[in-house]
Structure formats: structure tokens, C-alpha cells
XYZ file of C-alpha atoms in Angstrom:
621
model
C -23.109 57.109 46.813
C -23.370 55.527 43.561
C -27.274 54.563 42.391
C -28.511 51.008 42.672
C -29.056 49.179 39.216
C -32.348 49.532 37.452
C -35.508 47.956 38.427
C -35.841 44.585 38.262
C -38.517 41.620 38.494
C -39.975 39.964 41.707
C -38.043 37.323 43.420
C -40.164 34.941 42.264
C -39.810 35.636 38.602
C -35.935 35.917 38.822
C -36.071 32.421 40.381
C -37.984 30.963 37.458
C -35.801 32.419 34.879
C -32.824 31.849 36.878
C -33.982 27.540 36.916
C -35.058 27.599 33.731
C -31.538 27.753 32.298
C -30.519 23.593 32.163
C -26.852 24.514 32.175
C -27.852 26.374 36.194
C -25.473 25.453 39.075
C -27.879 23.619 41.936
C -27.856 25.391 44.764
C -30.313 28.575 43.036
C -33.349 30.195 44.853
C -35.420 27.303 44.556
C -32.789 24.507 44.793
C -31.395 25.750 47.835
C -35.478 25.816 49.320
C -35.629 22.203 48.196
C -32.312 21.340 49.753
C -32.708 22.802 53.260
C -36.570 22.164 53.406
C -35.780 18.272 52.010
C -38.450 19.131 48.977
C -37.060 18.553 45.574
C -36.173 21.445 43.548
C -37.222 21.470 39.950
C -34.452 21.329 36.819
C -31.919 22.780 38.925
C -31.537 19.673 41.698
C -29.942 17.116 39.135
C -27.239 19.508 38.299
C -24.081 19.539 39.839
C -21.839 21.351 42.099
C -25.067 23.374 44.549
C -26.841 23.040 47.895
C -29.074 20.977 46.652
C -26.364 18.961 44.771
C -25.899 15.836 46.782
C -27.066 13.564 44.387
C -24.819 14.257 41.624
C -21.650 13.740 43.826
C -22.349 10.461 44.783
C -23.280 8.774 48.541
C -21.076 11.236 50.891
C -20.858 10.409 54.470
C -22.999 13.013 56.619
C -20.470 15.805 58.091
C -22.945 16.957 61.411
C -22.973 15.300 64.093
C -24.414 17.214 65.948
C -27.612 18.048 68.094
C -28.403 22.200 66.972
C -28.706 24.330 70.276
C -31.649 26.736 70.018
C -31.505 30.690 69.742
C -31.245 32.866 72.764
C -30.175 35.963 74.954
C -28.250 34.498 77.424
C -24.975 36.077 78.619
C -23.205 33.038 77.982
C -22.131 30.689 75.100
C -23.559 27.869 74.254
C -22.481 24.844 72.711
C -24.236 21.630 71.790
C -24.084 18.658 74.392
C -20.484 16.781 74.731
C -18.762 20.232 73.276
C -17.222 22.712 75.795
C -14.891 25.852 75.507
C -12.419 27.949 77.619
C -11.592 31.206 77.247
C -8.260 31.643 75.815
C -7.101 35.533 74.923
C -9.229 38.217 76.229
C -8.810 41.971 75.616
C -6.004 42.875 78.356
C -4.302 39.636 78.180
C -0.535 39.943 78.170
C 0.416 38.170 74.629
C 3.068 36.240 76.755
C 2.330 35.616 80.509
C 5.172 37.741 81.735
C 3.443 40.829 80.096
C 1.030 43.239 82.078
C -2.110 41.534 83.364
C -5.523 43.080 82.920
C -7.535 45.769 85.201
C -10.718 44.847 85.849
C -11.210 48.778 86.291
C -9.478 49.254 82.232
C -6.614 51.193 84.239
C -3.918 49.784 82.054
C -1.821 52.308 80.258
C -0.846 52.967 76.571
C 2.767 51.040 76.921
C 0.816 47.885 78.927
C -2.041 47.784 75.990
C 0.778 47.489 73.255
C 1.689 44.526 75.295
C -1.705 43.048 75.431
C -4.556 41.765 73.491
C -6.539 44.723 71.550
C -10.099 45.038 71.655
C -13.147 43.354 69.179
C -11.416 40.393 68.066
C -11.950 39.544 64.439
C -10.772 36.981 61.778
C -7.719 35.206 63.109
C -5.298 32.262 62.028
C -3.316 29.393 63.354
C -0.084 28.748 61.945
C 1.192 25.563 62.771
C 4.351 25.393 64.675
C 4.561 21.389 66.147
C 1.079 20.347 64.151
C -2.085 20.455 66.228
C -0.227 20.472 69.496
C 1.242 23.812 69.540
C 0.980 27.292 66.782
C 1.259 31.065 66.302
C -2.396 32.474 66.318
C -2.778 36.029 64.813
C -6.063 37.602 66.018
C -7.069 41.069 64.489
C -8.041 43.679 66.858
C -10.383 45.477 64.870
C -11.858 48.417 66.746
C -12.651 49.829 70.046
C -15.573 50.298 72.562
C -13.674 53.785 74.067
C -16.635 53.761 76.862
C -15.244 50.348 78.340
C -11.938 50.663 77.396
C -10.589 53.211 79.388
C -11.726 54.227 82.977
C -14.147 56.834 82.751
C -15.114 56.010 79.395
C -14.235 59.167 76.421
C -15.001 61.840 78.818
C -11.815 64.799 79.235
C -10.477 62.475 76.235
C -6.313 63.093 76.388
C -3.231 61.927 74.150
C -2.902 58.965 76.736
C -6.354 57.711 75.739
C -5.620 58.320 72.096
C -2.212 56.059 72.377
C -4.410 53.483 74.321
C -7.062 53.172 72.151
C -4.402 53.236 69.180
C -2.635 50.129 71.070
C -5.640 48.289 71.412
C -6.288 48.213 67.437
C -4.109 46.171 65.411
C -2.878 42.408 65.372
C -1.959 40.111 67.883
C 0.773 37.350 67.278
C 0.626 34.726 69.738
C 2.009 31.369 70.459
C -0.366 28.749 72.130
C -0.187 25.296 73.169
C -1.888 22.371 74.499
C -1.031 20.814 77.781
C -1.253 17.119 78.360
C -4.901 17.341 79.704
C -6.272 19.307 76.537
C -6.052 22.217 77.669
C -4.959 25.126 75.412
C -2.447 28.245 76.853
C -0.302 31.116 75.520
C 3.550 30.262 76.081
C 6.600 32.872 76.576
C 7.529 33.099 72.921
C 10.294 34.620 70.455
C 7.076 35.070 68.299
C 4.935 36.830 70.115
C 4.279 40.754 69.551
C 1.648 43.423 68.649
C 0.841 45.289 65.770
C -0.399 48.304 66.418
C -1.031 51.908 65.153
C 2.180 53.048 65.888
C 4.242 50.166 64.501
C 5.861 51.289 60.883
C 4.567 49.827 57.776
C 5.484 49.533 54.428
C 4.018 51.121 51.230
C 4.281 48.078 48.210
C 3.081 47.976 44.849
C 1.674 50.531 42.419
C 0.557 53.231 44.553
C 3.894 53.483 46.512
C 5.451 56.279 46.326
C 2.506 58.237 44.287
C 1.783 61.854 45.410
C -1.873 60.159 46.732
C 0.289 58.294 49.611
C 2.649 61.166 50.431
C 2.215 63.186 53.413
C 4.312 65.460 55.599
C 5.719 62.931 57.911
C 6.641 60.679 54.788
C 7.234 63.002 51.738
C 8.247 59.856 49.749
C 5.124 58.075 50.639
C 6.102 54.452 51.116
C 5.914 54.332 55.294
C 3.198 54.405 57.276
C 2.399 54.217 60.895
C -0.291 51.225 61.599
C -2.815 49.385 60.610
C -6.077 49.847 61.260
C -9.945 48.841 61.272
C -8.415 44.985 60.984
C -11.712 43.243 60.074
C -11.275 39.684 58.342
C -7.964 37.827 57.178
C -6.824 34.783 55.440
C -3.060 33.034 54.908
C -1.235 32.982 51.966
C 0.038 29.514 50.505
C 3.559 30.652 51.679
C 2.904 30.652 55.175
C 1.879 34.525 55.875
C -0.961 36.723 57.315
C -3.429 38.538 55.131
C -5.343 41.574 57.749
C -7.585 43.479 56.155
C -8.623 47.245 56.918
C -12.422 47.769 56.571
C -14.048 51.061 57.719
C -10.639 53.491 58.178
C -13.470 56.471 57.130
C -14.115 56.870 61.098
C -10.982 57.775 62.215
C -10.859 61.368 60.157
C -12.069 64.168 60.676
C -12.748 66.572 57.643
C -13.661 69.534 59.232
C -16.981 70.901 60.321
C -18.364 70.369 56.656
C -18.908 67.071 55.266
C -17.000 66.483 52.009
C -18.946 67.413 48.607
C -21.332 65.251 47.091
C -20.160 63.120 44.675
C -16.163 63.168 46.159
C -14.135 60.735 46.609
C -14.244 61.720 50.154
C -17.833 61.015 50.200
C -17.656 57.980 48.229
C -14.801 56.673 50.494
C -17.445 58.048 53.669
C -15.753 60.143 54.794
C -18.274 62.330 57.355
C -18.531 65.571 59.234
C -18.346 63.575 62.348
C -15.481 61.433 63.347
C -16.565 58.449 66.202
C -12.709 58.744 67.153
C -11.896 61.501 68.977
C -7.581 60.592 67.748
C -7.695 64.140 65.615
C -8.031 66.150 68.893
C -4.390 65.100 70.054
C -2.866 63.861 66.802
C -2.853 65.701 63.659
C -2.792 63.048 61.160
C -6.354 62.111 61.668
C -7.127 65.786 61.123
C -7.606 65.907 57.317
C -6.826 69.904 57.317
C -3.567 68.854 58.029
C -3.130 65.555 56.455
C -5.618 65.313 53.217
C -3.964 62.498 52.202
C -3.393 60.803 55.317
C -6.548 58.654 55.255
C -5.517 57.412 51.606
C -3.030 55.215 52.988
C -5.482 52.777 55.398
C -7.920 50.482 53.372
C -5.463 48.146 52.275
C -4.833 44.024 52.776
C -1.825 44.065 54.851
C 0.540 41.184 55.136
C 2.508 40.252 58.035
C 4.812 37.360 58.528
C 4.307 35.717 61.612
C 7.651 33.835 61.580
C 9.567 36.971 61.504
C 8.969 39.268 64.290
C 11.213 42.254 63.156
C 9.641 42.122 59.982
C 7.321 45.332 58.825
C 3.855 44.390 57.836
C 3.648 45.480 54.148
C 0.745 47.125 52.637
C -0.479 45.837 49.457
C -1.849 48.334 46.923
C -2.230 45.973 43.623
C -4.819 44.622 45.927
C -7.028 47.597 45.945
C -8.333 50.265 48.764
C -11.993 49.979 49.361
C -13.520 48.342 53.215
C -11.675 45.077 52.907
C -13.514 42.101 54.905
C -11.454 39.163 54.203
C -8.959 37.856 51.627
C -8.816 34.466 50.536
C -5.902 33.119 48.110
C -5.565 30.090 46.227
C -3.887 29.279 42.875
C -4.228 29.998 39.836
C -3.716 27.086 37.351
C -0.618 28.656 35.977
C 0.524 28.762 40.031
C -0.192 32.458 40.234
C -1.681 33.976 43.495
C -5.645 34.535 43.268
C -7.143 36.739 46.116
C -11.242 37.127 46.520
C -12.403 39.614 48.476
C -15.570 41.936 49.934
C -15.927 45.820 49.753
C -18.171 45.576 53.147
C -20.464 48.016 52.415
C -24.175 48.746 50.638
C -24.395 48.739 47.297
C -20.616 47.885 46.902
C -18.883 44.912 45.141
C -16.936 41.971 45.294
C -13.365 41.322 43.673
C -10.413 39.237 42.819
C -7.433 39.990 42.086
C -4.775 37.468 39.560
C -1.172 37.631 40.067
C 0.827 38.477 36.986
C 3.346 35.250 37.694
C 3.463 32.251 39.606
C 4.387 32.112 43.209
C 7.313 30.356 43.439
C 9.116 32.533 40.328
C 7.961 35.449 42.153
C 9.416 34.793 45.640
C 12.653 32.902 43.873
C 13.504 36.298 42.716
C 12.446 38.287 45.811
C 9.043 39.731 44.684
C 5.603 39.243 46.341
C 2.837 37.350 44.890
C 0.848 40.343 45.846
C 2.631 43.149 43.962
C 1.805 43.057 40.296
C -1.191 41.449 38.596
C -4.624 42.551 37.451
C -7.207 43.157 40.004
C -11.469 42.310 38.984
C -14.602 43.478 40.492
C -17.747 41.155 39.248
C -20.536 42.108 37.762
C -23.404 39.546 37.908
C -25.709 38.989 34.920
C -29.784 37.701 34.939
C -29.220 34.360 33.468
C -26.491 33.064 36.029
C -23.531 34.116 34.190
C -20.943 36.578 35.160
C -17.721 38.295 34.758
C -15.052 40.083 35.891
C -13.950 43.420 35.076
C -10.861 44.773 35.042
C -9.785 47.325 36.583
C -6.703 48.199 34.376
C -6.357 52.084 33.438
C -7.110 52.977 29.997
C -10.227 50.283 29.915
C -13.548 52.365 29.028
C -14.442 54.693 31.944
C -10.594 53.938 33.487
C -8.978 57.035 31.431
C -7.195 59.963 32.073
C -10.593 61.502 30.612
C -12.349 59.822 33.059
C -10.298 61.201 36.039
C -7.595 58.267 36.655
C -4.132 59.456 35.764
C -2.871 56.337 36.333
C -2.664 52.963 37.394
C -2.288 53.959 40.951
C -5.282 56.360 41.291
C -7.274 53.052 39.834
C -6.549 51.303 43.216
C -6.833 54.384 45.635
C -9.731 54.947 44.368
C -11.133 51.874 43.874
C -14.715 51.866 44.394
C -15.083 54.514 41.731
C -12.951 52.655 39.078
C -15.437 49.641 39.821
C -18.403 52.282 39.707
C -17.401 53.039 36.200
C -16.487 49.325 35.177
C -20.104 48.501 35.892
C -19.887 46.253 38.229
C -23.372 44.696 39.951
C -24.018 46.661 43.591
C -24.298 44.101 46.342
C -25.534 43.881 49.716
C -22.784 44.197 51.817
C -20.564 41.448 50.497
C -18.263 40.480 53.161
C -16.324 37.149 54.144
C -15.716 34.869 51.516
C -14.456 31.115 51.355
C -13.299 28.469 49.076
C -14.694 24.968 48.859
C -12.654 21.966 49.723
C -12.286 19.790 46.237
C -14.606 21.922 44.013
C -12.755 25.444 44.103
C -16.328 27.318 44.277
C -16.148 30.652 45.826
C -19.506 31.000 48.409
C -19.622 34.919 50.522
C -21.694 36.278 52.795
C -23.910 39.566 51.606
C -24.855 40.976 55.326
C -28.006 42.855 55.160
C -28.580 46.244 53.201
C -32.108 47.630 54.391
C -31.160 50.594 51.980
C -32.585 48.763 48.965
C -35.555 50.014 49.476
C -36.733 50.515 45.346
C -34.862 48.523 42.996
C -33.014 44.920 43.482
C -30.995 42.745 40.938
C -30.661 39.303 40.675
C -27.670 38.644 43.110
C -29.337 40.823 45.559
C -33.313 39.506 44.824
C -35.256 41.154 48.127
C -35.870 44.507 49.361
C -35.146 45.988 52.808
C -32.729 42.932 52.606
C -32.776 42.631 56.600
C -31.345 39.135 56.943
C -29.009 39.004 54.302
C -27.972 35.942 51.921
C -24.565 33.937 50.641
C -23.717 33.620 47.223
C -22.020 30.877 45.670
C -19.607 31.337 42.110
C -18.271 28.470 40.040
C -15.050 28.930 38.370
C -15.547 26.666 36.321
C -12.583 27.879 33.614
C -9.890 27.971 36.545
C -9.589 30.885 39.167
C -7.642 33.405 36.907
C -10.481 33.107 34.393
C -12.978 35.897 33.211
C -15.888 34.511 33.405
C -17.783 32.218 36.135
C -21.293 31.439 36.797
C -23.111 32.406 39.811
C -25.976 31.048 42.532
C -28.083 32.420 45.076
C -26.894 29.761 47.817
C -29.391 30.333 50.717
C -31.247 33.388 51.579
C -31.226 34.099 55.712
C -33.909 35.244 57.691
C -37.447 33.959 58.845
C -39.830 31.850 57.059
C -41.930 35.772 56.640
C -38.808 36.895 54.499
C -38.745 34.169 52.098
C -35.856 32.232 53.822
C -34.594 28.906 52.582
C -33.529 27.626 55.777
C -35.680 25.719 57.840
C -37.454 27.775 60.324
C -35.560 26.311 63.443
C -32.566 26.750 62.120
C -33.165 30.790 60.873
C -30.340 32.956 61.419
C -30.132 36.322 59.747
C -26.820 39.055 58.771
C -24.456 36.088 57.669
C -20.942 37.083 57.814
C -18.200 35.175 58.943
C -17.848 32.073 56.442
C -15.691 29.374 56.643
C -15.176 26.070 55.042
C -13.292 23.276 57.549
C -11.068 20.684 55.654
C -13.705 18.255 55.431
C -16.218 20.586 53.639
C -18.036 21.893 56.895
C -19.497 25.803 55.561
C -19.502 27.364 58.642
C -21.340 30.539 58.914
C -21.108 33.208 61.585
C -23.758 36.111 62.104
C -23.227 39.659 63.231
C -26.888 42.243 62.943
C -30.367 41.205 63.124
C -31.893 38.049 63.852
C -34.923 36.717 63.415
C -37.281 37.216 66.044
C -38.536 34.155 69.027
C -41.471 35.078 71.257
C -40.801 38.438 70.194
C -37.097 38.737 71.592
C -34.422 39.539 69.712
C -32.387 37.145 69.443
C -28.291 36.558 69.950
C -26.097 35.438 67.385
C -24.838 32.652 66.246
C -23.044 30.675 64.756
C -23.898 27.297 62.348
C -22.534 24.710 60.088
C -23.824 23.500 56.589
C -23.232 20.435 54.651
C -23.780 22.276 51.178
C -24.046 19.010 49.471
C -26.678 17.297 51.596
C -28.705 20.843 52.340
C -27.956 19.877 56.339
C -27.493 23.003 58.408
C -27.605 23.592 62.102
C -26.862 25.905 64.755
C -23.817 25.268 66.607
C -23.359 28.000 69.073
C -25.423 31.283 70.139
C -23.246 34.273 72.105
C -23.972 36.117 74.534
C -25.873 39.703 74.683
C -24.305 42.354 72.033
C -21.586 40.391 70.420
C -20.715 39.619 67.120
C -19.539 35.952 66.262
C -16.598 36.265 63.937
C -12.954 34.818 63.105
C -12.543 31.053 63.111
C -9.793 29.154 62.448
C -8.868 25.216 63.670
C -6.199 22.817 64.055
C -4.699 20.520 61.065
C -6.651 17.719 62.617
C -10.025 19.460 62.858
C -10.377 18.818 66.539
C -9.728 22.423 68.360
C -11.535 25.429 66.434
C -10.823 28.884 67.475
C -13.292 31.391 67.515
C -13.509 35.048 68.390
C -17.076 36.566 70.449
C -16.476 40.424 69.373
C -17.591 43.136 71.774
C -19.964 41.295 74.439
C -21.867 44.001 75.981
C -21.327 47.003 74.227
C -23.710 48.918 75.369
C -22.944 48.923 78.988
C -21.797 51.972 80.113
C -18.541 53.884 81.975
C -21.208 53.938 85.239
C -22.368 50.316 84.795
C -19.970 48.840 82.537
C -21.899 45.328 82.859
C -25.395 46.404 81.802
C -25.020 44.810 78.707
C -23.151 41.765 79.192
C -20.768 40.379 82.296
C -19.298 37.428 79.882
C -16.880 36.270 80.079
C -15.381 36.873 83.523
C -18.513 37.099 85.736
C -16.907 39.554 87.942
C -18.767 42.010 89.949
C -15.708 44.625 89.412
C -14.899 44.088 85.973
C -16.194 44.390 82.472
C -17.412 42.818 79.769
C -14.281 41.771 77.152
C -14.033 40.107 73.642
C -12.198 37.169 73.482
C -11.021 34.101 71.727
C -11.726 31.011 72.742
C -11.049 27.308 71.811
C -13.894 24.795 71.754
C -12.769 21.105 72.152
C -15.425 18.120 72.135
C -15.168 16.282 75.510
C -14.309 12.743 73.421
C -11.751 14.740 71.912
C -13.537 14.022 68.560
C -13.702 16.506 65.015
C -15.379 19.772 65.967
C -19.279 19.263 63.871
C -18.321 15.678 63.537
């Protein structure tokens, strides 16, 4: 693991400096305090474009309208008064209603899996097929709880549980639709299908076809079996999926010794231990047979849900690091721009700028996606910042330097962006683009490894509760240089939080503006404390410009709240509740959770579901 940046000053100090500067974003340490605690915030609250910058837009309607539920631990969801949801796609669901139904006792096979929702729903999307009435919804499947998912849990583990647990990982394309009374259900579609570990892939952009991706089952390497690990997502302006594979370390097994210090292996964390038993029946998850196997996972995958025969194509100018989410917009030359989180501690956050516009790039039958320059930040004191290229032959990007070539750049990512310099972060993960402005806010998680130096985007030690950044591109997306804001820190009033203490959440993740400038913000680790309970999460929304933010809806026991997506008119919104229950067991599978079937035989299942309000109003309205 790379070393954290040199010592810096207290929070407070960096909060001073950082509002000192006249040209500062609102919306800093101090200015987000003032917003959400309704004190004013000095030099920084008259400037434009922050949390605390209501003033300098103008009178702006008030986007919640809302009552905030409190925190909890029950096994339920809750929802403010006049909202309600149903549960929509569970793990086992068949993806049309022909397919397999679920067993309550997880007795369904390999084949029915592939024909059924995967397990620990994550970032999804709806694709509008007749407007608000009716869409495709892809829902990443991004892992597995193997002690719930198959009958007996891991023990006398066989290739059937393997190509179950396989199945259940992927994406899900489905078509729903809303009946007459409101109510949402999947239909029999042309659309519908799976994407699992064992559907083929393609290899695209500079790493295809480099020795790196080429293994014994694909000497040419440019095919690949799967995707996996499918964290966060995001659409592309031309109507396709963006799934992104986060920790794909867990799946391989090195051997009995953990890789050297300092490896790529290591870097990449790679361990002695593998959580996934796959390498016991299937060789290409054991790294003694397949060293470069694991080198071809990591990647933002597209898919095009309008085309089910189409492969999903991997997309290696993009970079191969623990990809959270991917968010594109344009450039002002029409070029594609794609932020994104390396979801780890101490790594970064990146963009990456297509080398053309869009349209000139699909006219003549290229993807957006497949040549360009790709940027990891690096965050300086005063509230500037830049990106970095990551282009071989920059400083510390040689052959010297151990990168033969454009291609080992983006395998290796992480360790290009070590040597660029970029600023370690605390877990940077989802990130999301404001409505009208353009500013990029994302979630950093939590990192309770800083334990002896910070920086000024990450201000806090033993950074339990996490924070969300905010950058300005103020020179256009494609440009080199933004400025940069501490939007809120999370946690309780103890930690130095700039939320108001009823409202305290902690490990921000998901993040999400709505059309009408709703930031809504999903949680998944540790939450502040009530009464000494640990709390569930959650799930809020923010108006960033008024410094409004309240809690929408708390999950039940073990889950994580992640993945939202809504109708064009704002008045469904999807959202996924990510392995409720977790920690029952194969002998009481509902000690943790029973949500959300309630049955005395069954188990405990993640799920989307659709939350409508009951005068068919804007969800937060």
C-alpha cells in the first residue's frame, strides 16, 4: 500500500486557510456548518455555487417536502408519512414471470439462478421505453452471501455451487411497468436477460489484445467470460449501461503465500486468502494457473440494454482499479467525460476525456469510451486542483519507471496514479453531477486507517463517518484544472459533523442528484450511535443550495442502501436494500433480518423496490 501524504494541520486550521481565500466555492468546512446548522458562515457564504450558496442564486423554491423519519433497527423500511413502497425484484425472482420462481429453502439450481435476479443489488438504471409508464431497469448484482444463498450454506462446497454463485453475480435487464392502479410489475419481455459470469465479453481499447489480458483460454486476449463485483453504474448520453467492477481481488487465489510487498498483486489486494471458494472447482480463479486471469476484471463495462444479443464490452481507456460508479456528461467540444471512484483507502478519484466528440465517434462506428486521456486528481491546500494525466512517457509513467506502454498505464492503474501524485482519499466512491451547475459532488466512505497524517480533502483522523466532496469545473469538464470543497462532513455532533444532529448519518455512499436538484445520499458502514444502538442505514435528501437535508428512509437490520434511479417525471424512484440480514446463518437463516418476505421458511433477500407517494406526487417533493 502506498503511504498517506505528509502531515498536515488540524481541521480547524485547514478550514481557516481554506475560507480565507475570497475566490473559495461556498459550501467549505465552515460554510457547509453554517448552511446545515442555519448560522452564517464567514467570507465563504456570499460566494457562489456551495451548500451554503442559496443566496447568491436567487429565491429558489424549497425542494423537501417532507417530514424526516428518525434512525432505527427495525427489520423493516421506513418511509415518511403519505410515501409507501412495494417490493419489486428480489434475489430469486424470475426476470420475466414465466422464469423459475424462488425457494424459500435457496434450492434453485445454477441454470434457474441465470434466469433470476442475482444477489446484493447495487446501482441500477431505468431506461425509458413508453416514458414513466413502462422501462428496461438494469440492476447490478454485485456479490454474494454463499451462507444464504445456497442450502446448507458453503459447507462440501461443489462446481454446482460455484456455477450458482457465479449466476447470481452479474446484471439484470428487466422490463417493468405500471398497471392502471400504480402499481409497478416485471412483464414477459424480448429485453429481458442476465449477465452473468459465464456470459462472453469483449476486450476494447488499449489493453486489448496486450500479453497482460492473454490467458490460456483466450491466447489473443480480447474475450472474457463475465463480469464481476458489479458495484455502481451510470448511462451514457447514447442510451447504454455503464457497470462497474469494484473488489474482483476476492475471487483469486494466489497460493498459500500472499503476493510480495510492494507488487502489483499486493497493490491490486490481492491476499493469501480468497472469500470465494470458485478456485477449488475452476481453474481460472487459481492464479497458479491463470496469473493473468484476474487482470482482466476491474473494468467499467458497457452493456446495451436495447440489444439483447449484444456482448457487454469492457472498457480499458477507462482504467482498472475498484470502480464504484461512472458518471458521463459532455465535454464542451461534445466529447464523452466519465468521473469515477477507486473505492478504496487511501486511493483516488478520476476522469477520463474522450479524444472526439460523440456523435463523430459513433457516426464512424467507434465508442466514446475507446480512446481519450484518462486523469486522477490531486487536491491542493488552497482549494485548487488538478488533474493528472495518466499518459505514458509523463514523469514517473516511463519505460524506466516500469510501464512499457500505454496499456500497462491502465492495468495498472493505481500505481500510474501513485507515481502521478495524486492526493490519497478516503474511500472515494459514488459520484454525481449537479443539475444546471455541472459541479461534480462524491461520497468519501470512511477510512479509519488514517490514523497519523490527513490532507486537506480528507481533514479528520480515524475518518469513521466519512464526508462528500464537491469540485467546480469551472473551465468546462475536459479542463485541467477545477477547484474543490469540503461539502459536508458525516457523523455525530462528537466528530465535528456539519449536519444537524437529528439528521446525522455516517459512511455516505450512494449519491444521486434527481432532475430537480434533490442530492440524495445513501449510507452503507457505521452510523452514529442513539441510546447507544447502532443504528440502520439510511438514506436522505439535500437541497445543497438552501443547506436543507433530511432523512428519508432507514432499512432494515444489516443492509446497505444503494442504487437509485427514478422515472422522467420524478414520481416513482427505484431503490435497491443490499443484503438484509447477512449475518443470519445456514441453521437460522433469519437471525439477522426476515425482510422482506416475513416468512417463517424463508430467508432474508435483497431487493429493489419502487416507492410511490400515495397522492401520486414528486418523490421529496
Amino acid at each position: 500500500m502506498h503511504p498517506e501524504t505528509p502531515n498536515t494541520p488540524p481541521l480547524s486550521e485547514l478550514a481557516e486557510r481554506r475560507l480565507s481565500r475570497r475566490t473559495a466555492m461556498a459550501g467549505g468546512l465552515a460554510a457547509a456548518a453554517g448552511a446545515f446548522f442555519g448560522t452564517a458562515a464567514p467570507a465563504a457564504a456570499d460566494a457562489p455555487g456551495g451548500a451554503g450558496g442559496a443566496a447568491a442564486h436567487g429565491p429558489r423554491r424549497r425542494l423537501l417536502g417532507f417530514e424526516p423519519v428518525e434512525p432505527g433497527v427495525a427489520d423493516e423500511v421506513v418511509l415518511p408519512d403519505g410515501y409507501e413502497y412495494h417490493v419489486l425484484f428480489p434475489w430469486g425472482h424470475p426476470i420475466v414471470p414465466s422464469g423459475p420462481a424462488f425457494s424459500e429453502d435457496a434450492g434453485n439450481s445454477a441454470a434457474d439462478q441465470a434466469r433470476q435476479a442475482g444477489d446484493h443489488h447495487d446501482g441500477m438504471w431505468y431506461f425509458p421505453l413508453r416514458g414513466s409508464r413502462s422501462g428496461l431497469l438494469c440492476v447490478n448484482h454485485e456479490a454474494t452471501t454463499e451462507r444464504l444463498l445456497h442450502t446448507g450454506g458453503e459447507a462440501d462446497w461443489t462446481p454446482e455451487k460455484t456455477a450458482k454463485s457465479m449466476a447470481a453475480h452479474g446484471v439484470s435487464v428487466i422490463e417493468v411497468e405500471q398497471g392502471r392502479r400504480g402499481e409497478w410489475r416485471l412483464a414477459e419481455s424480448r429485453y429481458a436477460r442476465r449477465v452473468t459470469m459465464s456470459t462472453p465479453a469483449e476486450i476494447t481499447g488499449p489493453a486489448a489484445g496486450h500479453a497482460l489480458m492473454r490467458t490460456g483460454a483466450d491466447p489473443e486476449g480480447v474475450r472474457v467470460l463475465g463480469t464481476l463485483n458489479n458495484c455502481a453504474s451510470g448511462p451514457t448520453p447514447w442510451h447504454t449501461y455503464l457497470t462497474c467492477e469494484e473488489t474482483t481481488n476476492k475471487y483469486f487465489y494466489p497460493g498459500e503465500e500472499a503476493p510480495p510487498a510492494g507488487s502489483p498483486q499486493e497493490r491490486y489486494g490481492i491476499g493469501s486468502e480468497s472469500p470465494y471458494p470458485w478456485y477449488t472447482t475452476d481453474e481460472r480463479f487459481d492464479m497458479r494457473a491463470e496469473p493473468n486471469e484476474y487482470l482482466r476484471f476491474g473494468w467499467v463495462v458497457e452493456v446495451d440494454p436495447f440489444d439483447p444479443e449484444s456482448a457487454p464490452k469492457k472498457r480499458t481507456a477507462l482504467g482498472r482499479m475498484e470502480h464504484e460508479n461512472a458518471v458521463v456528461v459532455r465535454g464542451r467540444r461534445g466529447e464523452a467525460v466519465v468521473y469515477m471512484g477507486d473505492d478504496s483507502q487511501f486511493d483516488y478519484f478520476y476522469k477520463f476525456v474522450g479524444a472526439e466528440p460523440i456523435g463523430r465517434a459513433r457516426a464512424h462506428g467507434r465508442s466514446p469510451l475507446d480512446e481519450g486521456t484518462l486523469y486522477v486528481a490531486r487536491f491542493e491546500e488552497d482549494g485548487s486542483g488538478a488533474w493528472l494525466p495518466l499518459v505514458h512517457g509523463e514523469p514517473g509513467l516511463t519505460e524506466a519507471d516500469g510501464f512499457a506502454d500505454q496499456a500497462e498505464v491502465l492495468v495498472y492503474t493505481r500505481l500510474a496514479a501513485d507515481a502521478a501524485g495524486a492526493t490519497p482519499m478516503d474511500r472515494p466512491e459514488w459520484c454525481t453531477v449537479q443539475p444546471g451547475t455541472g459541479a461534480v459532488f462524491f461520497t468519501c466512505t470512511n477510512n479509519t486507517a488514517r490514523t497519523e497524517t490527513v490532507n486537506p480533502a480528507n481533514p479528520r483522523l480515524d475518518n469513521r463517518y466519512g464526508h462528500i466532496m464537491k469540485i467546480d469545473e469551472h473551465r468546462g469538464p475536459a479542463a485541467e484544472k477545477f477547484d474543490w470543497d469540503v461539502f459536508l462532513l458525516a457523523g455525530d455532533e462528537a466528530s465535528g459533523a456539519t449536519v444537524p444532529p437529528d439528521q446525522a448519518f455516517g459512511s455516505p455512499d450512494g449519491l444521486w442528484f434527481d432532475a430537480d436538484g434533490r442530492l440524495w445520499i445513501q449510507t452503507d458502514g457505521t452510523q452514529p450511535q442513539v441510546d447507544g444502538a447502532d443504528q440502520n442505514n439510511q438514506m436522505l435528501a439535500a437541497d445543497t443550495r438552501r443547506g436543507d437535508i433530511r432523512r428519508f428512509l432507514v432499512g432494515p437490520p444489516d443492509c446497505e442502501i444503494t442504487g437509485i434511479t427514478a422515472t422522467p417525471d420524478g414520481r416513482s424512484l427505484f431503490v435497491n436494500i443490499q443484503h438484509p440480514g447477512d449475518s443470519g446463518t445456514p441453521e437460522d437463516p433469519r437471525a439477522g433480518s426476515n425482510w422482506p418476505d416475513f416468512s417463517r421458511t424463508g430467508r432474508p433477500r435483497s431487493a429493489t423496490i419502487v416507492i410511490t407517494r400515495e397522492d401520486g406526487g414528486v418523490i421529496g417533493g
